[in-house]
C-alpha cells in the first residue's frame, strides 16, 4: 500500500489571514505531495518495508536500509510532519488549551504566554529550515527544534505539536519576518487536536 497525501481538512483559504491561500495550496499540493512521492519511490526499492507506516519508518530510521535511509528520513519525515501540521490548525483557531495539556503547560512553563514565547524562540533560532516542537516524554513536556524534516520521534519523544519554519511555510506573506509568522500562527492552532495528541502521548 503506497503512502498517500491526506486531503487538507479545510479549504486553502480557511486559515486566512494567518496563512494565505496560495501558501497553503503550494505547501500541501506541491511540497507535501513531493514528500509522499519521494517516500514511495524510496520504499519501492525495499518492498519489505511496504507494510510499515510512515511513523514507524521515522521512529525506526536507524534500522532503515542505508541506501534509502536519507530519503526516508527527509521524505518520510516530511510526510509525517505535514500530516500532523494540517490537523493541528483550523479555521478560527487559537485561544487556549484545556484538560491535561493545559495543566502540563502551566506546571512546566508557568503559563501559556511563557510557553508560546519559548516555542517561538526555538522557531526563530532554528538556523535554516526545520521545525519547532513541543514534545512529550510520557507526559513530561519540552520545547526543541529540529533541522530539515527531522522528527522528535526518532529520539523516542512524542511530537505533541510542531510548527514548520521552512521559508515555504511563510515567505509569500511574511517574507523574512519569521518571528511575525510564529506569533500569528497561534491564531490558527487547533488546541483540541493538540490536547488529543498530548493525551495519546500518555498511553
Ligand atoms: Mn513544510
Short mmCIF file of C-alpha atoms and ligand atoms in Angstrom, two decimals:
data_model
loop_
_atom_site.label_atom_id
_atom_site.label_comp_id
_atom_site.label_asym_id
_atom_site.label_seq_id
_atom_site.Cartn_x
_atom_site.Cartn_y
_atom_site.Cartn_z
CA UNK A 1 0.00 0.00 0.00
CA UNK A 2 1.62 3.21 -1.14
CA UNK A 3 1.73 6.22 1.13
CA UNK A 4 -0.95 8.77 0.27
CA UNK A 5 -1.26 12.52 0.52
CA UNK A 6 -4.02 13.23 3.05
CA UNK A 7 -6.52 15.86 1.92
CA UNK A 8 -6.40 19.22 3.67
CA UNK A 9 -9.13 19.17 6.33
CA UNK A 10 -10.32 22.66 5.24
CA UNK A 11 -10.16 24.98 2.21
CA UNK A 12 -6.89 26.58 1.10
CA UNK A 13 -8.20 29.98 2.22
CA UNK A 14 -9.58 28.74 5.55
CA UNK A 15 -6.62 29.87 7.63
CA UNK A 16 -6.56 33.42 6.24
CA UNK A 17 -5.33 35.87 7.36
CA UNK A 18 -2.80 33.83 9.38
CA UNK A 19 -1.69 31.75 6.38
CA UNK A 20 -2.61 32.87 2.88
CA UNK A 21 -4.38 30.66 0.39
CA UNK A 22 -1.53 30.49 -2.12
CA UNK A 23 0.93 29.34 0.55
CA UNK A 24 -1.49 26.62 1.67
CA UNK A 25 -2.01 25.40 -1.88
CA UNK A 26 1.70 25.25 -2.71
CA UNK A 27 2.59 23.81 0.68
CA UNK A 28 0.07 20.98 0.55
CA UNK A 29 -0.28 20.25 -3.17
CA UNK A 30 3.38 20.65 -4.11
CA UNK A 31 5.66 20.32 -1.07
CA UNK A 32 3.78 17.67 0.91
CA UNK A 33 2.86 15.81 -2.29
CA UNK A 34 6.54 15.67 -3.23
CA UNK A 35 7.49 14.13 0.12
CA UNK A 36 4.88 11.42 -0.40
CA UNK A 37 6.00 10.75 -3.98
CA UNK A 38 9.68 10.57 -2.99
CA UNK A 39 8.93 8.36 0.04
CA UNK A 40 7.07 5.91 -2.20
CA UNK A 41 9.94 5.92 -4.70
CA UNK A 42 12.38 5.04 -1.90
CA UNK A 43 10.18 2.26 -0.49
CA UNK A 44 9.81 0.72 -3.96
CA UNK A 45 13.47 -0.24 -3.66
CA UNK A 46 12.72 -2.14 -0.44
CA UNK A 47 9.32 -3.82 -0.75
CA UNK A 48 9.83 -5.46 2.67
CA UNK A 49 9.12 -2.03 4.15
CA UNK A 50 5.87 -1.54 2.23
CA UNK A 51 3.66 -2.53 5.17
CA UNK A 52 5.24 -0.05 7.59
CA UNK A 53 3.53 3.22 8.39
CA UNK A 54 5.44 6.45 7.80
CA UNK A 55 5.51 6.94 11.60
CA UNK A 56 7.09 3.51 12.11
CA UNK A 57 9.68 4.22 9.42
CA UNK A 58 10.64 7.55 11.01
CA UNK A 59 10.65 6.13 14.56
CA UNK A 60 12.96 3.34 13.44
CA UNK A 61 15.01 5.37 10.99
CA UNK A 62 18.28 3.78 12.15
CA UNK A 63 17.05 0.35 11.04
CA UNK A 64 16.04 1.53 7.55
CA UNK A 65 18.46 0.21 4.89
CA UNK A 66 21.29 2.63 4.39
CA UNK A 67 20.73 3.16 0.67
CA UNK A 68 17.32 4.73 1.31
CA UNK A 69 17.79 5.98 4.89
CA UNK A 70 18.42 9.59 3.90
CA UNK A 71 15.44 9.61 1.53
CA UNK A 72 13.14 8.11 4.19
CA UNK A 73 14.43 10.47 6.86
CA UNK A 74 13.71 13.52 4.70
CA UNK A 75 10.59 12.42 2.85
CA UNK A 76 9.06 10.13 5.47
CA UNK A 77 9.72 12.87 7.99
CA UNK A 78 8.19 15.42 5.65
CA UNK A 79 5.09 13.26 5.22
CA UNK A 80 4.65 12.64 8.97
CA UNK A 81 5.34 16.26 9.92
CA UNK A 82 2.93 17.78 7.42
CA UNK A 83 0.19 15.21 8.09
CA UNK A 84 0.29 16.42 11.72
CA UNK A 85 0.66 20.08 10.75
CA UNK A 86 -2.60 20.35 8.77
CA UNK A 87 -4.55 18.77 11.63
CA UNK A 88 -3.18 20.92 14.43
CA UNK A 89 -4.51 24.00 12.65
CA UNK A 90 -8.10 25.00 11.97
CA UNK A 91 -10.16 27.98 10.85
CA UNK A 92 -10.88 30.34 13.75
CA UNK A 93 -8.30 28.53 15.83
CA UNK A 94 -6.26 29.89 18.67
CA UNK A 95 -7.29 30.60 22.22
CA UNK A 96 -6.05 28.33 24.96
CA UNK A 97 -5.84 24.58 25.53
CA UNK A 98 -7.92 22.72 28.09
CA UNK A 99 -7.56 19.47 30.01
CA UNK A 100 -4.35 17.68 30.92
CA UNK A 101 -2.35 19.61 28.34
CA UNK A 102 -3.33 22.93 29.92
CA UNK A 103 -2.26 21.64 33.33
CA UNK A 104 1.06 20.34 31.98
CA UNK A 105 1.84 23.63 30.19
CA UNK A 106 1.10 25.53 33.39
CA UNK A 107 3.23 23.31 35.60
CA UNK A 108 6.12 23.17 33.11
CA UNK A 109 6.27 26.72 31.77
CA UNK A 110 4.27 28.78 34.29
CA UNK A 111 1.62 29.98 31.88
CA UNK A 112 0.54 29.71 28.24
CA UNK A 113 2.13 33.01 27.19
CA UNK A 114 5.55 31.99 28.53
CA UNK A 115 5.26 28.64 26.73
CA UNK A 116 4.35 30.36 23.47
CA UNK A 117 7.27 32.79 23.77
CA UNK A 118 9.73 29.94 24.37
CA UNK A 119 8.29 27.90 21.49
CA UNK A 120 8.54 30.92 19.17
CA UNK A 121 12.10 31.49 20.33
CA UNK A 122 13.00 27.92 19.36
CA UNK A 123 11.49 28.57 15.93
CA UNK A 124 13.30 31.86 15.41
CA UNK A 125 16.64 30.37 16.46
CA UNK A 126 16.39 27.26 14.27
CA UNK A 127 19.04 28.09 11.68
CA UNK A 128 17.75 27.49 8.16
CA UNK A 129 14.92 25.06 7.52
CA UNK A 130 13.31 22.99 10.23
CA UNK A 131 10.61 22.73 12.85
CA UNK A 132 9.89 23.99 16.35
CA UNK A 133 8.42 21.33 18.62
CA UNK A 134 6.56 20.69 21.83
CA UNK A 135 7.34 17.11 22.79
CA UNK A 136 6.08 14.74 25.45
CA UNK A 137 8.17 12.09 27.14
CA UNK A 138 5.41 10.11 28.89
CA UNK A 139 3.77 13.41 29.77
CA UNK A 140 6.88 15.48 30.51
CA UNK A 141 6.82 18.47 28.16
CA UNK A 142 9.83 20.04 26.47
CA UNK A 143 10.47 22.51 23.65
CA UNK A 144 13.01 21.78 20.95
CA UNK A 145 13.74 22.34 17.30
CA UNK A 146 15.00 20.10 14.51
CA UNK A 147 16.62 20.72 11.15
CA UNK A 148 15.04 19.84 7.83
CA UNK A 149 12.23 17.26 8.27
CA UNK A 150 13.69 15.51 11.30
CA UNK A 151 11.03 14.44 13.80
CA UNK A 152 11.48 14.04 17.58
CA UNK A 153 10.02 10.51 17.28
CA UNK A 154 13.48 9.45 16.14
CA UNK A 155 14.68 10.41 19.65
CA UNK A 156 11.89 8.46 21.33
CA UNK A 157 9.81 11.57 22.04
CA UNK A 158 6.15 12.14 21.18
CA UNK A 159 5.62 15.22 19.00
CA UNK A 160 2.65 16.99 20.60
CA UNK A 161 2.78 19.93 18.21
CA UNK A 162 5.21 21.39 15.71
CA UNK A 163 5.42 24.50 13.60
CA UNK A 164 7.04 24.47 10.18
CA UNK A 165 9.73 27.16 9.95
CA UNK A 166 10.83 26.35 6.41
CA UNK A 167 10.60 29.51 4.30
CA UNK A 168 7.99 27.80 2.09
CA UNK A 169 5.63 27.90 5.09
CA UNK A 170 5.57 31.67 5.41
CA UNK A 171 7.67 33.56 2.87
CA UNK A 172 4.93 34.69 0.45
CA UNK A 173 3.12 36.60 3.20
CA UNK A 174 5.76 37.28 5.87
CA UNK A 175 8.91 37.38 3.71
CA UNK A 176 11.90 37.31 6.07
CA UNK A 177 9.79 38.03 9.17
CA UNK A 178 9.77 34.53 10.65
CA UNK A 179 9.08 35.84 14.16
CA UNK A 180 5.92 37.57 12.92
CA UNK A 181 4.70 34.33 11.34
CA UNK A 182 5.40 32.39 14.54
CA UNK A 183 3.42 34.91 16.61
CA UNK A 184 0.47 34.98 14.19
CA UNK A 185 0.41 31.17 13.88
CA UNK A 186 -1.10 30.71 17.34
CA UNK A 187 -4.33 32.17 15.93
CA UNK A 188 -4.64 29.12 13.67
CA UNK A 189 -3.84 26.45 16.26
CA UNK A 190 -6.38 23.66 16.81
CA UNK A 191 -5.92 23.15 20.54
CA UNK A 192 -8.44 20.29 20.68
CA UNK A 193 -6.24 18.26 18.33
CA UNK A 194 -3.04 19.24 20.17
CA UNK A 195 -4.61 18.22 23.51
CA UNK A 196 -5.72 14.93 21.95
CA UNK A 197 -2.14 14.29 20.89
CA UNK A 198 -0.88 15.05 24.38
CA UNK A 199 -3.40 12.61 25.86
CA UNK A 200 -2.22 9.99 23.35
CA UNK A 201 1.38 10.54 24.47
CA UNK A 202 0.42 9.42 28.00
CA UNK A 203 -0.62 5.96 26.81
MN1 LIG B 1 6.58 22.48 5.01
#
